[in-house]
Amino acid sequence: MKHYDCVECLENQFQDLNTSDTIEPFIIMMQNGMDAMPQQNGQLHNNTVNAHNSASQTPSNEESKTNLIVNYLPQTMTQEEMKSLFSSVGEVESCKLIRDKTTDTTLADFTQSLGYGFVNYHRPEDAEKAINTLNGLRLQNKTIKVSYARPSSESIKGANLYVSGLPKHMSQQELESLFSPFGRIITSRILCDNLASENVRSYVTGTPEIPCLSKGVGFIRFDQRIEAERAIQELNGTIPKGSNEPITVKFANSPSSSNKVIAPLAAYLTPQAAAARRFGGPIHHPGRFNTGKTMLAINKGLQRFSPLTGDLLASSILPANTMNGSGWCIFVYNLAPETEESVLWQLFGPFGAVQSVKVIRDLQTNKCKGFGFVTMTNYDEAVVAIQSLNGYALGNRILQVSFKTNKGIPGLIS
DNA sequence: CGACGGGACGC
DNA sequence: CGACGGGACGC
């Protein structure tokens, strides 16, 4: 596989933290093989593009205004991590990560996450805030989706359609226009071929226009199964305007029935390998958010670190006093006063399993005192995170990141 | 230059 | 031909 050394940079996408409460999603893409290379030009392409986008739609009177569904969660995220992330917005009443209970394993902790879950807040305004601040958040190689959960019902199950034979020029909007007469579209997607290498290069150099070759295949998820059934009846075998080929519309395979490649258990059991494999500097995301205020981006050289040459092992002066029994505590210094927990999640999430984050605040002003803590499960991932984020420019501040010491608590091993 | 929390053996 | 970022209703 090819290496992309030139993209080992972190690009901060934050608004000025001192003057803005809102933080645009921190765009991180993991260097995780070709399939993790940018696939489209910065568009969230799994959401609907029309006005019925469920992430922004407010629930009707009978529906819950506190209950959210969270989709596209990273495989490694646990329910506790999920709860911690969403608690940074407001008081969480309940949190449930859906796991595949049918997975054959003797290790209960390793049952497959189904990649989605539910968060119910006490207050509707917190739920709304969670949608505004966490929808679109990038965690590892995923962009999570946060939207109101529909009332659980049999009628909404199995409403996902597989569509093939689409004309290559058909856009996501056009696809939705074709299907929208039959019901409320929850998500739509057109599959694209991987970018050609020359496009990867132009991406890295910041060229905004990246062609994405449609595979002529897509998915439409309706709100109700009846809507999907009717769309099949009305559209299957028909020829879209401007095309000369009939499309096929049928129910999509359910995920469990497809041949799935399960992440090797070895990834959990050999964190060294997992850390090396998963590591990649988050890379630049093109223009979308760059129209705001002054931003400072630093291409931080990482030449001194190579996950393949044993540097990980070389840095094995163990900070034993930071190992609290279930994780490695990392000290993050030089945070802005307005920093929130979600910032730390965004910064450290790409490097591996994050157990908890904490922004230390002044009790009177509730402003960040300039530092915080992040606890990561695996030593190797913590080392990579520290080496990558130490010296990184967040807003107009250069972060200092290291294992936590026990300053102020002499003699105490915590 | 500066700089390392907070909860609390439980309902 | 083709199945997604594997993964949208509590598994």
PDB file of C-alpha atoms in Angstrom, chain A residues 119-411:
ATOM      1  CA  VAL A 119     -29.333   9.127  23.430  1.00  0.00           C
ATOM      2  CA  ASN A 120     -32.215  10.483  25.442  1.00  0.00           C
ATOM      3  CA  TYR A 121     -31.728  13.825  27.125  1.00  0.00           C
ATOM      4  CA  HIS A 122     -33.644  15.229  30.042  1.00  0.00           C
ATOM      5  CA  ARG A 123     -34.145  18.537  28.269  1.00  0.00           C
ATOM      6  CA  PRO A 124     -35.328  19.094  24.693  1.00  0.00           C
ATOM      7  CA  GLU A 125     -32.998  22.058  24.302  1.00  0.00           C
ATOM      8  CA  ASP A 126     -30.015  19.829  25.009  1.00  0.00           C
ATOM      9  CA  ALA A 127     -31.166  17.385  22.371  1.00  0.00           C
ATOM     10  CA  GLU A 128     -31.428  20.199  19.889  1.00  0.00           C
ATOM     11  CA  LYS A 129     -28.013  21.446  20.876  1.00  0.00           C
ATOM     12  CA  ALA A 130     -26.565  17.968  20.426  1.00  0.00           C
ATOM     13  CA  ILE A 131     -27.865  17.878  16.882  1.00  0.00           C
ATOM     14  CA  ASN A 132     -26.426  21.294  16.174  1.00  0.00           C
ATOM     15  CA  THR A 133     -23.010  20.617  17.648  1.00  0.00           C
ATOM     16  CA  LEU A 134     -22.403  16.906  17.186  1.00  0.00           C
ATOM     17  CA  ASN A 135     -24.105  16.042  13.909  1.00  0.00           C
ATOM     18  CA  GLY A 136     -21.366  15.755  11.319  1.00  0.00           C
ATOM     19  CA  LEU A 137     -18.660  15.307  13.904  1.00  0.00           C
ATOM     20  CA  ARG A 138     -15.816  13.220  12.632  1.00  0.00           C
ATOM     21  CA  LEU A 139     -14.616  10.468  14.863  1.00  0.00           C
ATOM     22  CA  GLN A 140     -11.861   8.282  13.521  1.00  0.00           C
ATOM     23  CA  ASN A 141     -12.865   7.562   9.943  1.00  0.00           C
ATOM     24  CA  LYS A 142     -16.549   8.176  10.508  1.00  0.00           C
ATOM     25  CA  THR A 143     -18.796  11.161  10.308  1.00  0.00           C
ATOM     26  CA  ILE A 144     -21.480  10.629  12.875  1.00  0.00           C
ATOM     27  CA  LYS A 145     -25.039  11.606  12.269  1.00  0.00           C
ATOM     28  CA  VAL A 146     -27.183  12.917  15.081  1.00  0.00           C
ATOM     29  CA  SER A 147     -30.912  13.294  14.497  1.00  0.00           C
ATOM     30  CA  TYR A 148     -34.196  12.895  16.268  1.00  0.00           C
ATOM     31  CA  ALA A 149     -35.222   9.305  16.725  1.00  0.00           C
ATOM     32  CA  ARG A 150     -38.509   8.427  15.191  1.00  0.00           C
ATOM     33  CA  PRO A 151     -40.945   6.619  17.456  1.00  0.00           C
ATOM     34  CA  SER A 152     -39.991   2.992  17.368  1.00  0.00           C
ATOM     35  CA  SER A 153     -42.368   1.114  15.132  1.00  0.00           C
ATOM     36  CA  GLU A 154     -42.573  -1.920  12.908  1.00  0.00           C
ATOM     37  CA  SER A 155     -43.690   0.225  10.001  1.00  0.00           C
ATOM     38  CA  ILE A 156     -40.325   1.930   9.627  1.00  0.00           C
ATOM     39  CA  LYS A 157     -38.254  -1.223   9.441  1.00  0.00           C
ATOM     40  CA  GLY A 158     -36.942  -2.604   6.184  1.00  0.00           C
ATOM     41  CA  ALA A 159     -37.459   0.621   4.300  1.00  0.00           C
ATOM     42  CA  ASN A 160     -34.035   0.730   2.661  1.00  0.00           C
ATOM     43  CA  LEU A 161     -33.877   0.384  -1.110  1.00  0.00           C
ATOM     44  CA  TYR A 162     -31.064  -0.651  -3.401  1.00  0.00           C
ATOM     45  CA  VAL A 163     -31.115   1.093  -6.749  1.00  0.00           C
ATOM     46  CA  SER A 164     -28.962   0.150  -9.731  1.00  0.00           C
ATOM     47  CA  GLY A 165     -28.774   1.191 -13.348  1.00  0.00           C
ATOM     48  CA  LEU A 166     -28.678   4.859 -12.514  1.00  0.00           C
ATOM     49  CA  PRO A 167     -27.242   7.142 -15.157  1.00  0.00           C
ATOM     50  CA  LYS A 168     -23.709   8.112 -14.198  1.00  0.00           C
ATOM     51  CA  HIS A 169     -24.484  11.768 -14.333  1.00  0.00           C
ATOM     52  CA  MET A 170     -27.377  11.563 -11.888  1.00  0.00           C
ATOM     53  CA  SER A 171     -26.769  13.604  -8.782  1.00  0.00           C
ATOM     54  CA  GLN A 172     -27.927  12.847  -5.274  1.00  0.00           C
ATOM     55  CA  GLN A 173     -30.501  15.615  -5.590  1.00  0.00           C
ATOM     56  CA  GLU A 174     -31.837  14.150  -8.799  1.00  0.00           C
ATOM     57  CA  LEU A 175     -32.019  10.726  -7.214  1.00  0.00           C
ATOM     58  CA  GLU A 176     -34.038  12.137  -4.355  1.00  0.00           C
ATOM     59  CA  SER A 177     -36.315  13.996  -6.707  1.00  0.00           C
ATOM     60  CA  LEU A 178     -37.026  10.713  -8.417  1.00  0.00           C
ATOM     61  CA  PHE A 179     -37.998   8.974  -5.192  1.00  0.00           C
ATOM     62  CA  SER A 180     -39.476  11.773  -3.125  1.00  0.00           C
ATOM     63  CA  PRO A 181     -42.970  11.453  -4.635  1.00  0.00           C
ATOM     64  CA  PHE A 182     -43.365   8.164  -2.793  1.00  0.00           C
ATOM     65  CA  GLY A 183     -42.511   9.220   0.708  1.00  0.00           C
ATOM     66  CA  ARG A 184     -40.186  10.869   3.150  1.00  0.00           C
ATOM     67  CA  ILE A 185     -36.549  10.082   2.402  1.00  0.00           C
ATOM     68  CA  ILE A 186     -34.410   9.485   5.472  1.00  0.00           C
ATOM     69  CA  THR A 187     -31.088   9.015   3.682  1.00  0.00           C
ATOM     70  CA  SER A 188     -29.878   8.743   0.152  1.00  0.00           C
ATOM     71  CA  ARG A 189     -26.564   7.791  -1.291  1.00  0.00           C
ATOM     72  CA  ILE A 190     -24.878   7.248  -4.636  1.00  0.00           C
ATOM     73  CA  LEU A 191     -21.848   4.986  -4.626  1.00  0.00           C
ATOM     74  CA  CYS A 192     -18.681   6.333  -6.143  1.00  0.00           C
ATOM     75  CA  ASP A 193     -15.499   4.784  -7.387  1.00  0.00           C
ATOM     76  CA  ASN A 194     -12.346   5.498  -5.534  1.00  0.00           C
ATOM     77  CA  LEU A 195     -10.521   8.566  -6.624  1.00  0.00           C
ATOM     78  CA  ALA A 196      -7.851   8.176  -9.217  1.00  0.00           C
ATOM     79  CA  SER A 197      -4.356   8.834  -7.960  1.00  0.00           C
ATOM     80  CA  GLU A 198      -4.079  12.115  -9.818  1.00  0.00           C
ATOM     81  CA  ASN A 199      -7.201  13.243  -8.042  1.00  0.00           C
ATOM     82  CA  VAL A 200      -5.715  12.301  -4.735  1.00  0.00           C
ATOM     83  CA  ARG A 201      -2.804  14.519  -5.508  1.00  0.00           C
ATOM     84  CA  SER A 202      -4.990  17.418  -6.425  1.00  0.00           C
ATOM     85  CA  TYR A 203      -6.945  16.847  -3.258  1.00  0.00           C
ATOM     86  CA  VAL A 204      -3.831  17.029  -1.151  1.00  0.00           C
ATOM     87  CA  THR A 205      -2.765  20.221  -2.799  1.00  0.00           C
ATOM     88  CA  GLY A 206      -6.138  21.701  -2.109  1.00  0.00           C
ATOM     89  CA  THR A 207      -7.687  21.724  -5.546  1.00  0.00           C
ATOM     90  CA  PRO A 208     -11.385  22.065  -4.807  1.00  0.00           C
ATOM     91  CA  GLU A 209     -12.889  20.218  -7.751  1.00  0.00           C
ATOM     92  CA  ILE A 210     -12.704  16.479  -7.271  1.00  0.00           C
ATOM     93  CA  PRO A 211     -14.682  14.439  -9.738  1.00  0.00           C
ATOM     94  CA  CYS A 212     -16.454  11.472  -8.238  1.00  0.00           C
ATOM     95  CA  LEU A 213     -17.352   8.731 -10.637  1.00  0.00           C
ATOM     96  CA  SER A 214     -20.779   7.330  -9.901  1.00  0.00           C
ATOM     97  CA  LYS A 215     -21.058   3.583  -9.961  1.00  0.00           C
ATOM     98  CA  GLY A 216     -24.654   3.916 -11.029  1.00  0.00           C
ATOM     99  CA  VAL A 217     -25.725   2.336  -7.779  1.00  0.00           C
ATOM    100  CA  GLY A 218     -27.333   3.898  -4.797  1.00  0.00           C
ATOM    101  CA  PHE A 219     -29.516   3.572  -1.738  1.00  0.00           C
ATOM    102  CA  ILE A 220     -32.693   5.243  -0.634  1.00  0.00           C
ATOM    103  CA  ARG A 221     -34.043   4.829   2.847  1.00  0.00           C
ATOM    104  CA  PHE A 222     -37.643   5.828   3.295  1.00  0.00           C
ATOM    105  CA  ASP A 223     -39.394   6.619   6.535  1.00  0.00           C
ATOM    106  CA  GLN A 224     -42.013   3.933   6.056  1.00  0.00           C
ATOM    107  CA  ARG A 225     -41.744   0.520   4.509  1.00  0.00           C
ATOM    108  CA  ILE A 226     -44.984   1.067   2.584  1.00  0.00           C
ATOM    109  CA  GLU A 227     -43.388   4.050   0.902  1.00  0.00           C
ATOM    110  CA  ALA A 228     -40.471   1.879  -0.160  1.00  0.00           C
ATOM    111  CA  GLU A 229     -42.818  -0.792  -1.470  1.00  0.00           C
ATOM    112  CA  ARG A 230     -44.670   1.729  -3.548  1.00  0.00           C
ATOM    113  CA  ALA A 231     -41.435   3.167  -4.926  1.00  0.00           C
ATOM    114  CA  ILE A 232     -40.453  -0.326  -6.063  1.00  0.00           C
ATOM    115  CA  GLN A 233     -43.796  -0.796  -7.765  1.00  0.00           C
ATOM    116  CA  GLU A 234     -43.662   2.542  -9.494  1.00  0.00           C
ATOM    117  CA  LEU A 235     -39.984   2.905 -10.357  1.00  0.00           C
ATOM    118  CA  ASN A 236     -38.502  -0.546 -10.832  1.00  0.00           C
ATOM    119  CA  GLY A 237     -37.817  -1.101 -14.519  1.00  0.00           C
ATOM    120  CA  THR A 238     -38.528   2.463 -15.492  1.00  0.00           C
ATOM    121  CA  ILE A 239     -36.149   4.635 -17.482  1.00  0.00           C
ATOM    122  CA  PRO A 240     -35.259   7.945 -15.837  1.00  0.00           C
ATOM    123  CA  LYS A 241     -35.545  11.080 -17.899  1.00  0.00           C
ATOM    124  CA  GLY A 242     -32.345  11.617 -19.810  1.00  0.00           C
ATOM    125  CA  SER A 243     -31.268   7.991 -19.604  1.00  0.00           C
ATOM    126  CA  ASN A 244     -31.638   5.058 -21.939  1.00  0.00           C
ATOM    127  CA  GLU A 245     -31.439   2.294 -19.389  1.00  0.00           C
ATOM    128  CA  PRO A 246     -34.059   1.043 -16.950  1.00  0.00           C
ATOM    129  CA  ILE A 247     -33.247   1.182 -13.258  1.00  0.00           C
ATOM    130  CA  THR A 248     -33.621  -1.659 -10.809  1.00  0.00           C
ATOM    131  CA  VAL A 249     -35.262  -0.847  -7.506  1.00  0.00           C
ATOM    132  CA  LYS A 250     -35.456  -3.456  -4.776  1.00  0.00           C
ATOM    133  CA  PHE A 251     -35.104  -3.809  -1.073  1.00  0.00           C
ATOM    134  CA  ALA A 252     -31.506  -3.558   0.070  1.00  0.00           C
ATOM    135  CA  ASN A 253     -29.908  -6.523   1.702  1.00  0.00           C
ATOM    136  CA  SER A 254     -29.967  -6.284   5.413  1.00  0.00           C
ATOM    137  CA  PRO A 255     -26.473  -5.822   6.795  1.00  0.00           C
ATOM    138  CA  SER A 256     -26.540  -9.078   8.675  1.00  0.00           C
ATOM    139  CA  SER A 257     -27.257 -11.110   5.573  1.00  0.00           C
ATOM    140  CA  SER A 258     -24.362  -9.816   3.558  1.00  0.00           C
ATOM    141  CA  ASN A 259     -20.898 -11.255   3.599  1.00  0.00           C
ATOM    142  CA  LYS A 260     -19.262  -9.034   6.073  1.00  0.00           C
ATOM    143  CA  VAL A 261     -15.663  -8.674   6.913  1.00  0.00           C
ATOM    144  CA  ILE A 262     -15.434  -8.423  10.621  1.00  0.00           C
ATOM    145  CA  ALA A 263     -12.523  -6.494  11.998  1.00  0.00           C
ATOM    146  CA  PRO A 264     -10.010  -9.032  13.201  1.00  0.00           C
ATOM    147  CA  LEU A 265     -10.081  -9.636  16.882  1.00  0.00           C
ATOM    148  CA  ALA A 266      -6.321  -9.359  16.702  1.00  0.00           C
ATOM    149  CA  ALA A 267      -6.797  -5.640  16.360  1.00  0.00           C
ATOM    150  CA  TYR A 268      -8.020  -5.579  19.919  1.00  0.00           C
ATOM    151  CA  LEU A 269      -5.476  -8.009  21.212  1.00  0.00           C
ATOM    152  CA  THR A 270      -2.401  -6.427  19.670  1.00  0.00           C
ATOM    153  CA  PRO A 271      -2.705  -2.717  20.321  1.00  0.00           C
ATOM    154  CA  GLN A 272       0.770  -2.157  18.956  1.00  0.00           C
ATOM    155  CA  ALA A 273      -0.281  -3.344  15.552  1.00  0.00           C
ATOM    156  CA  ALA A 274      -3.624  -1.656  15.829  1.00  0.00           C
ATOM    157  CA  ALA A 275      -2.053   1.665  16.686  1.00  0.00           C
ATOM    158  CA  ALA A 276       0.414   1.461  13.851  1.00  0.00           C
ATOM    159  CA  ARG A 277      -2.252   0.443  11.397  1.00  0.00           C
ATOM    160  CA  ARG A 278      -4.744   3.007  12.450  1.00  0.00           C
ATOM    161  CA  PHE A 279      -2.372   5.876  12.716  1.00  0.00           C
ATOM    162  CA  GLY A 280      -2.466   8.580  10.182  1.00  0.00           C
ATOM    163  CA  GLY A 281      -2.309  12.289  10.496  1.00  0.00           C
ATOM    164  CA  PRO A 282      -5.627  13.892   9.990  1.00  0.00           C
ATOM    165  CA  ILE A 283      -5.477  15.662   6.682  1.00  0.00           C
ATOM    166  CA  HIS A 284      -6.681  18.866   5.243  1.00  0.00           C
ATOM    167  CA  HIS A 285     -10.270  19.259   4.279  1.00  0.00           C
ATOM    168  CA  PRO A 286     -11.029  21.583   1.453  1.00  0.00           C
ATOM    169  CA  GLY A 287     -12.589  24.990   1.655  1.00  0.00           C
ATOM    170  CA  ARG A 288     -16.020  24.411   3.054  1.00  0.00           C
ATOM    171  CA  PHE A 289     -15.408  25.916   6.472  1.00  0.00           C
ATOM    172  CA  ASN A 290     -12.620  28.248   5.577  1.00  0.00           C
ATOM    173  CA  THR A 291     -14.704  31.292   4.918  1.00  0.00           C
ATOM    174  CA  GLY A 292     -14.856  32.398   8.512  1.00  0.00           C
ATOM    175  CA  LYS A 293     -12.432  34.141  10.726  1.00  0.00           C
ATOM    176  CA  THR A 294      -8.734  33.942  10.986  1.00  0.00           C
ATOM    177  CA  MET A 295      -7.542  30.425  11.226  1.00  0.00           C
ATOM    178  CA  LEU A 296      -4.115  29.194  11.901  1.00  0.00           C
ATOM    179  CA  ALA A 297      -3.085  25.918  10.441  1.00  0.00           C
ATOM    180  CA  ILE A 298       0.222  24.283  10.974  1.00  0.00           C
ATOM    181  CA  ASN A 299       1.628  21.452   9.016  1.00  0.00           C
ATOM    182  CA  LYS A 300       3.352  19.777  11.823  1.00  0.00           C
ATOM    183  CA  GLY A 301       6.336  17.767  10.758  1.00  0.00           C
ATOM    184  CA  LEU A 302       6.269  14.263  12.057  1.00  0.00           C
ATOM    185  CA  GLN A 303       9.484  13.079  10.557  1.00  0.00           C
ATOM    186  CA  ARG A 304      10.781  12.081  13.909  1.00  0.00           C
ATOM    187  CA  PHE A 305       8.003   9.588  14.252  1.00  0.00           C
ATOM    188  CA  SER A 306       7.486   6.564  12.137  1.00  0.00           C
ATOM    189  CA  PRO A 307       5.171   3.876  13.370  1.00  0.00           C
ATOM    190  CA  LEU A 308       7.020   1.352  11.289  1.00  0.00           C
ATOM    191  CA  THR A 309      10.533   1.858  12.532  1.00  0.00           C
ATOM    192  CA  GLY A 310      10.237   1.031  16.157  1.00  0.00           C
ATOM    193  CA  ASP A 311       9.960   4.518  17.525  1.00  0.00           C
ATOM    194  CA  LEU A 312       6.930   3.455  19.440  1.00  0.00           C
ATOM    195  CA  LEU A 313       8.957   0.902  21.254  1.00  0.00           C
ATOM    196  CA  ALA A 314      11.820   3.306  21.695  1.00  0.00           C
ATOM    197  CA  SER A 315       9.637   5.698  23.629  1.00  0.00           C
ATOM    198  CA  SER A 316       8.904   3.173  26.285  1.00  0.00           C
ATOM    199  CA  ILE A 317       9.872   5.187  29.308  1.00  0.00           C
ATOM    200  CA  LEU A 318       6.668   4.201  30.973  1.00  0.00           C
ATOM    201  CA  PRO A 319       4.817   6.956  32.762  1.00  0.00           C
ATOM    202  CA  ALA A 320       3.671   4.394  35.248  1.00  0.00           C
ATOM    203  CA  ASN A 321       2.127   6.977  37.498  1.00  0.00           C
ATOM    204  CA  THR A 322      -0.373   7.918  34.828  1.00  0.00           C
ATOM    205  CA  MET A 323      -1.696   4.436  34.453  1.00  0.00           C
ATOM    206  CA  ASN A 324      -4.697   4.398  36.705  1.00  0.00           C
ATOM    207  CA  GLY A 325      -5.608   0.808  36.153  1.00  0.00           C
ATOM    208  CA  SER A 326      -7.891   1.302  33.209  1.00  0.00           C
ATOM    209  CA  GLY A 327      -6.252   3.793  30.971  1.00  0.00           C
ATOM    210  CA  TRP A 328      -3.515   6.294  30.316  1.00  0.00           C
ATOM    211  CA  CYS A 329      -4.142   9.807  31.471  1.00  0.00           C
ATOM    212  CA  ILE A 330      -2.903  12.565  29.169  1.00  0.00           C
ATOM    213  CA  PHE A 331      -2.367  16.179  30.171  1.00  0.00           C
ATOM    214  CA  VAL A 332      -3.402  18.763  27.594  1.00  0.00           C
ATOM    215  CA  TYR A 333      -2.189  22.285  28.207  1.00  0.00           C
ATOM    216  CA  ASN A 334      -2.957  25.658  26.609  1.00  0.00           C
ATOM    217  CA  LEU A 335      -6.639  25.208  25.912  1.00  0.00           C
ATOM    218  CA  ALA A 336      -8.704  28.317  25.275  1.00  0.00           C
ATOM    219  CA  PRO A 337     -11.133  29.495  27.977  1.00  0.00           C
ATOM    220  CA  GLU A 338     -14.152  28.472  25.943  1.00  0.00           C
ATOM    221  CA  THR A 339     -12.944  24.956  25.244  1.00  0.00           C
ATOM    222  CA  GLU A 340     -15.520  22.221  25.650  1.00  0.00           C
ATOM    223  CA  GLU A 341     -15.215  18.489  26.056  1.00  0.00           C
ATOM    224  CA  SER A 342     -16.206  17.872  22.466  1.00  0.00           C
ATOM    225  CA  VAL A 343     -12.990  19.527  21.346  1.00  0.00           C
ATOM    226  CA  LEU A 344     -10.945  16.952  23.198  1.00  0.00           C
ATOM    227  CA  TRP A 345     -13.035  14.153  21.776  1.00  0.00           C
ATOM    228  CA  GLN A 346     -12.418  15.450  18.310  1.00  0.00           C
ATOM    229  CA  LEU A 347      -8.720  15.846  18.835  1.00  0.00           C
ATOM    230  CA  PHE A 348      -8.002  12.486  20.419  1.00  0.00           C
ATOM    231  CA  GLY A 349     -10.687  10.249  18.975  1.00  0.00           C
ATOM    232  CA  PRO A 350      -8.834   9.625  15.734  1.00  0.00           C
ATOM    233  CA  PHE A 351      -5.915   8.077  17.557  1.00  0.00           C
ATOM    234  CA  GLY A 352      -7.791   5.287  19.262  1.00  0.00           C
ATOM    235  CA  ALA A 353      -9.991   4.378  22.164  1.00  0.00           C
ATOM    236  CA  VAL A 354     -10.711   7.388  24.339  1.00  0.00           C
ATOM    237  CA  GLN A 355     -12.290   6.563  27.671  1.00  0.00           C
ATOM    238  CA  SER A 356     -12.945  10.001  29.012  1.00  0.00           C
ATOM    239  CA  VAL A 357     -12.145  13.633  28.526  1.00  0.00           C
ATOM    240  CA  LYS A 358     -12.230  16.463  31.030  1.00  0.00           C
ATOM    241  CA  VAL A 359     -11.883  20.184  30.629  1.00  0.00           C
ATOM    242  CA  ILE A 360     -10.818  21.755  33.905  1.00  0.00           C
ATOM    243  CA  ARG A 361     -12.838  24.871  34.611  1.00  0.00           C
ATOM    244  CA  ASP A 362     -12.793  27.644  37.138  1.00  0.00           C
ATOM    245  CA  LEU A 363     -15.654  27.046  39.514  1.00  0.00           C
ATOM    246  CA  GLN A 364     -16.719  30.698  39.534  1.00  0.00           C
ATOM    247  CA  THR A 365     -16.430  31.669  35.877  1.00  0.00           C
ATOM    248  CA  ASN A 366     -16.905  28.194  34.402  1.00  0.00           C
ATOM    249  CA  LYS A 367     -14.131  29.032  31.970  1.00  0.00           C
ATOM    250  CA  CYS A 368     -11.478  26.496  31.114  1.00  0.00           C
ATOM    251  CA  LYS A 369      -8.377  27.002  33.242  1.00  0.00           C
ATOM    252  CA  GLY A 370      -6.190  26.239  30.265  1.00  0.00           C
ATOM    253  CA  PHE A 371      -5.825  22.539  30.601  1.00  0.00           C
ATOM    254  CA  GLY A 372      -7.637  19.268  30.546  1.00  0.00           C
ATOM    255  CA  PHE A 373      -7.213  15.523  30.677  1.00  0.00           C
ATOM    256  CA  VAL A 374      -7.853  12.717  28.271  1.00  0.00           C
ATOM    257  CA  THR A 375      -7.749   9.073  29.262  1.00  0.00           C
ATOM    258  CA  MET A 376      -6.978   6.580  26.542  1.00  0.00           C
ATOM    259  CA  THR A 377      -7.213   2.831  26.847  1.00  0.00           C
ATOM    260  CA  ASN A 378      -4.117   1.743  24.954  1.00  0.00           C
ATOM    261  CA  TYR A 379      -0.597   2.898  25.637  1.00  0.00           C
ATOM    262  CA  ASP A 380       0.466   2.747  22.018  1.00  0.00           C
ATOM    263  CA  GLU A 381      -2.423   4.850  20.849  1.00  0.00           C
ATOM    264  CA  ALA A 382      -1.795   7.336  23.651  1.00  0.00           C
ATOM    265  CA  VAL A 383       1.836   7.644  22.550  1.00  0.00           C
ATOM    266  CA  VAL A 384       0.825   8.329  18.969  1.00  0.00           C
ATOM    267  CA  ALA A 385      -1.763  10.861  20.090  1.00  0.00           C
ATOM    268  CA  ILE A 386       0.769  12.676  22.231  1.00  0.00           C
ATOM    269  CA  GLN A 387       3.444  12.703  19.555  1.00  0.00           C
ATOM    270  CA  SER A 388       0.941  13.930  16.996  1.00  0.00           C
ATOM    271  CA  LEU A 389      -0.914  16.536  19.010  1.00  0.00           C
ATOM    272  CA  ASN A 390       1.913  17.978  21.070  1.00  0.00           C
ATOM    273  CA  GLY A 391       2.783  21.212  19.313  1.00  0.00           C
ATOM    274  CA  TYR A 392      -0.429  21.263  17.316  1.00  0.00           C
ATOM    275  CA  ALA A 393      -2.060  24.631  16.756  1.00  0.00           C
ATOM    276  CA  LEU A 394      -5.602  24.759  18.069  1.00  0.00           C
ATOM    277  CA  GLY A 395      -7.013  28.134  17.154  1.00  0.00           C
ATOM    278  CA  ASN A 396      -4.183  30.530  17.938  1.00  0.00           C
ATOM    279  CA  ARG A 397      -2.672  28.348  20.649  1.00  0.00           C
ATOM    280  CA  ILE A 398       0.030  25.755  20.483  1.00  0.00           C
ATOM    281  CA  LEU A 399      -1.018  22.741  22.506  1.00  0.00           C
ATOM    282  CA  GLN A 400       1.304  20.945  24.828  1.00  0.00           C
ATOM    283  CA  VAL A 401       0.387  17.328  25.257  1.00  0.00           C
ATOM    284  CA  SER A 402       2.049  14.769  27.480  1.00  0.00           C
ATOM    285  CA  PHE A 403       1.321  11.996  29.879  1.00  0.00           C
ATOM    286  CA  LYS A 404      -0.107  13.332  33.096  1.00  0.00           C
ATOM    287  CA  THR A 405       2.303  13.742  35.962  1.00  0.00           C
ATOM    288  CA  ASN A 406       1.369  13.887  39.604  1.00  0.00           C
ATOM    289  CA  LYS A 407       2.191  17.511  40.195  1.00  0.00           C
ATOM    290  CA  GLY A 408       0.576  18.755  43.325  1.00  0.00           C
ATOM    291  CA  ILE A 409      -0.025  15.334  44.751  1.00  0.00           C
ATOM    292  CA  PRO A 410       3.454  14.337  45.916  1.00  0.00           C
ATOM    293  CA  GLY A 411       3.816  10.752  46.866  1.00  0.00           C
TER     294      GLY A 411
END
